XYZ file of C-alpha atoms in Angstrom:
275
model
C 0.000 0.000 0.000
C 2.910 2.340 0.683
C 4.058 1.909 -2.915
C 0.606 2.830 -4.205
C 0.492 5.906 -1.978
C 3.928 7.026 -3.173
C 2.872 6.699 -6.780
C -0.309 8.629 -6.132
C 1.213 11.661 -4.458
C 4.878 11.869 -5.322
C 5.593 10.423 -8.760
C 7.494 13.090 -10.765
C 5.803 14.043 -14.007
C 2.592 12.190 -13.268
C -0.356 13.551 -15.235
C -3.446 14.833 -13.465
C -5.495 11.885 -14.721
C -2.887 9.369 -13.586
C -2.555 11.029 -10.196
C -6.322 10.890 -9.769
C -6.336 7.197 -10.642
C -3.496 6.520 -8.216
C -5.420 8.251 -5.437
C -8.483 6.149 -6.229
C -6.292 3.054 -6.078
C -5.010 4.071 -2.663
C -8.578 4.584 -1.456
C -9.574 1.120 -2.702
C -6.625 -0.527 -0.943
C -7.193 1.412 2.269
C -10.877 0.407 2.207
C -9.807 -3.245 1.862
C -7.347 -2.981 4.730
C -9.888 -1.154 6.893
C -12.351 -4.014 6.407
C -9.601 -6.574 7.027
C -9.022 -5.197 10.549
C -5.716 -7.035 10.824
C -7.229 -10.437 10.064
C -5.112 -12.873 8.039
C -7.671 -13.470 5.293
C -6.757 -14.047 1.640
C -8.747 -13.809 -1.557
C -9.468 -17.217 -3.097
C -10.862 -18.285 -6.457
C -13.027 -21.414 -6.282
C -13.698 -23.230 -9.564
C -16.920 -25.247 -9.553
C -18.599 -27.539 -12.062
C -22.359 -28.019 -11.686
C -24.339 -30.786 -13.416
C -28.024 -31.219 -14.273
C -30.137 -33.356 -16.585
C -31.883 -31.395 -19.348
C -33.733 -31.916 -22.622
C -31.787 -29.381 -24.687
C -29.807 -26.140 -24.465
C -32.867 -24.039 -23.596
C -33.867 -26.404 -20.809
C -30.266 -26.539 -19.573
C -30.193 -22.745 -19.352
C -33.205 -22.844 -17.023
C -31.663 -25.686 -15.020
C -28.158 -24.260 -14.672
C -28.412 -20.475 -14.906
C -30.766 -17.671 -13.881
C -32.472 -18.711 -10.606
C -31.524 -22.378 -10.275
C -28.244 -23.932 -9.101
C -26.317 -20.769 -8.325
C -23.577 -20.952 -5.647
C -24.602 -19.122 -2.490
C -22.400 -17.046 -0.198
C -23.301 -16.422 3.431
C -24.860 -13.146 2.268
C -26.854 -14.884 -0.470
C -26.622 -14.983 -4.249
C -23.928 -12.434 -5.198
C -23.441 -12.353 -8.994
C -20.566 -9.870 -8.764
C -18.536 -12.509 -6.898
C -18.721 -15.125 -9.635
C -18.052 -15.589 -13.333
C -20.203 -18.233 -14.989
C -19.954 -19.968 -18.329
C -22.709 -21.238 -20.590
C -24.197 -24.718 -20.161
C -22.232 -27.377 -22.036
C -23.613 -30.748 -23.183
C -21.933 -34.086 -22.965
C -20.872 -34.144 -19.331
C -19.690 -37.531 -18.135
C -22.260 -39.636 -16.316
C -25.953 -40.404 -16.658
C -28.951 -38.155 -15.960
C -30.166 -38.584 -12.416
C -33.238 -36.534 -11.485
C -35.700 -34.299 -13.276
C -38.728 -32.507 -11.755
C -41.995 -34.311 -12.391
C -43.757 -30.954 -12.579
C -41.600 -29.919 -15.536
C -42.201 -33.004 -17.684
C -45.432 -31.693 -19.226
C -44.012 -28.242 -20.048
C -41.857 -27.416 -23.051
C -41.992 -23.622 -23.440
C -38.499 -22.304 -22.583
C -39.627 -18.671 -22.306
C -38.309 -16.867 -19.216
C -40.823 -16.953 -16.343
C -42.993 -19.446 -18.212
C -44.554 -22.621 -16.858
C -41.405 -24.667 -17.464
C -39.115 -22.302 -15.577
C -41.662 -21.970 -12.794
C -41.707 -25.751 -12.395
C -37.915 -25.871 -12.253
C -37.694 -23.059 -9.709
C -40.444 -24.526 -7.513
C -38.753 -27.926 -7.533
C -35.398 -26.352 -6.736
C -36.818 -24.538 -3.729
C -38.016 -27.881 -2.396
C -34.626 -29.430 -3.137
C -32.901 -26.685 -1.145
C -35.265 -27.332 1.759
C -34.501 -31.068 1.569
C -30.772 -30.361 1.531
C -31.188 -28.108 4.538
C -32.859 -30.926 6.472
C -30.021 -33.249 5.541
C -27.415 -30.832 6.898
C -29.483 -30.160 10.000
C -29.415 -33.846 10.876
C -25.912 -33.095 12.174
C -27.150 -30.192 14.292
C -28.537 -30.243 17.813
C -31.743 -28.323 17.078
C -33.930 -27.677 14.066
C -35.920 -24.432 13.775
C -38.997 -26.044 12.228
C -40.825 -22.729 11.893
C -38.462 -21.864 9.047
C -39.391 -25.102 7.230
C -43.079 -24.278 7.559
C -42.372 -20.895 6.039
C -40.626 -22.535 3.087
C -43.577 -24.805 2.383
C -45.909 -21.804 2.336
C -43.648 -19.822 0.016
C -43.438 -22.540 -2.638
C -46.808 -24.207 -3.382
C -45.397 -27.412 -4.864
C -47.618 -30.415 -5.580
C -46.722 -34.094 -5.718
C -46.261 -33.723 -9.482
C -43.313 -31.417 -8.801
C -41.378 -34.090 -6.930
C -38.095 -35.161 -8.547
C -38.377 -38.140 -10.858
C -35.529 -40.563 -11.438
C -35.429 -40.534 -15.206
C -34.599 -43.126 -17.839
C -35.593 -40.933 -20.766
C -33.353 -40.894 -23.832
C -34.317 -37.262 -24.502
C -32.543 -36.174 -21.311
C -28.794 -35.723 -21.218
C -26.375 -34.457 -18.619
C -25.264 -30.827 -18.942
C -22.749 -28.811 -16.963
C -21.798 -25.224 -16.262
C -18.554 -23.860 -14.836
C -18.310 -21.119 -12.210
C -15.377 -19.191 -10.795
C -16.410 -17.907 -7.384
C -14.561 -15.440 -5.169
C -14.401 -15.714 -1.404
C -12.163 -14.799 1.510
C -10.672 -17.373 3.852
C -8.335 -17.321 6.809
C -5.449 -19.724 7.467
C -6.589 -23.318 6.978
C -10.128 -22.269 5.987
C -9.948 -22.237 2.186
C -10.865 -25.905 1.658
C -13.844 -25.564 3.993
C -15.021 -22.380 2.265
C -14.791 -24.044 -1.151
C -16.642 -27.126 0.075
C -19.324 -24.932 1.611
C -19.894 -23.058 -1.656
C -20.205 -26.376 -3.500
C -22.676 -27.663 -0.906
C -25.066 -24.790 -1.628
C -25.779 -26.152 -5.130
C -28.050 -29.206 -5.171
C -29.865 -31.495 -7.579
C -33.613 -32.149 -7.617
C -33.305 -34.601 -4.728
C -31.389 -32.124 -2.563
C -28.046 -33.864 -3.077
C -24.942 -31.773 -3.776
C -24.626 -31.092 -7.514
C -21.406 -29.051 -7.584
C -17.809 -30.217 -7.576
C -14.745 -28.181 -6.629
C -12.280 -28.565 -9.501
C -9.691 -25.977 -8.493
C -8.838 -23.721 -5.582
C -6.203 -21.011 -5.769
C -5.214 -17.939 -3.801
C -5.223 -14.537 -5.496
C -2.672 -12.248 -3.870
C -2.594 -9.768 -6.732
C 0.165 -9.619 -9.327
C 3.305 -7.732 -10.355
C 2.730 -5.297 -13.215
C 5.105 -4.579 -16.096
C 6.776 -1.809 -14.095
C 7.517 -4.160 -11.223
C 4.871 -2.796 -8.855
C 2.877 -5.210 -6.735
C -0.813 -4.761 -7.588
C -3.049 -5.310 -4.580
C -5.985 -7.719 -5.177
C -8.391 -4.925 -4.208
C -7.393 -3.126 -7.411
C -8.660 -6.027 -9.529
C -12.169 -5.778 -8.047
C -15.053 -3.342 -8.197
C -15.531 -1.550 -4.850
C -18.889 -3.237 -4.302
C -17.250 -6.635 -4.809
C -14.756 -5.770 -2.067
C -17.614 -4.769 0.223
C -19.496 -7.995 -0.551
C -16.421 -10.140 0.109
C -15.826 -8.667 3.543
C -19.535 -8.682 4.432
C -19.513 -12.384 3.568
C -16.320 -13.081 5.515
C -17.649 -11.278 8.584
C -20.360 -13.974 8.712
C -18.006 -16.852 7.951
C -14.771 -16.534 9.888
C -15.905 -18.424 12.991
C -17.727 -21.409 11.448
C -16.601 -22.059 7.866
C -18.081 -25.314 6.582
C -20.019 -26.131 9.753
C -23.285 -28.061 9.171
C -25.459 -25.520 10.976
C -24.007 -22.712 8.866
C -24.540 -24.590 5.594
C -28.109 -25.434 6.617
C -28.782 -21.769 7.319
C -27.458 -20.748 3.893
C -29.638 -23.360 2.183
C -32.716 -22.234 4.095
C -32.196 -18.591 3.207
C -31.529 -19.550 -0.415
C -34.843 -21.398 -0.668
C -36.681 -18.305 0.527
C -34.742 -15.827 -1.607
C -34.838 -17.883 -4.828
C -38.610 -18.233 -4.690
C -39.135 -14.581 -3.780
C -36.769 -13.376 -6.499
C -38.508 -15.468 -9.146
C -42.089 -14.637 -8.169
C -41.328 -10.921 -7.852
C -40.325 -10.844 -11.525
C -42.576 -13.506 -13.028
């Protein structure tokens, strides 16, 4: 940070525009360090692969993007903290589950009957996953489960079906997700992010394929570029807001269950508010 400050205020011959940018850089780094509060947290990039059975590319987009199967941070779904690819066909393995409520629908239009069936089934899958994680916890706040059932009016036809349909194939999408982790916490944080993505039966549907630290880089002039300078300010704020909720219980069953429960509520509310 001292190097950045020196460049911002004392570089001979620096143009006004460059000096302004240097000062903004210093502010971004100082904001990062203020939020750090001396904690030994690093920025990590978690690579995930998520799988789902789908009929075609349009169906896969509804099953793997938009509202369904998005990795969840402690503060919820934060698009600015991830980069996501497009669904790809031909993933290894066989299709596993597909929502019964979606079988009769074929219109891939956003917010149509098909997407509604997928979202409703996913909300139930998140609730089922939450119960599974809570089996390792001492208590279960059942009032939250009752709330979930009221939010998503799913019928028996929406239950996941174990498919043997030749029209269904396995698709995948790749995500790169940012998070902060302290010493020895990175593996747990990555596993927790993967656990927040589930299939129609509420079983984990994401796999961690790579985990690497991002400590910034050295530019062509030999200056160390702080990782805060590679992020938008609101991404920095989101990262530290998320870490503030994570540092004491990364990967703990009760914490994962809480994330899944909140996700079920927020996914359904987000979809119905726009549908």
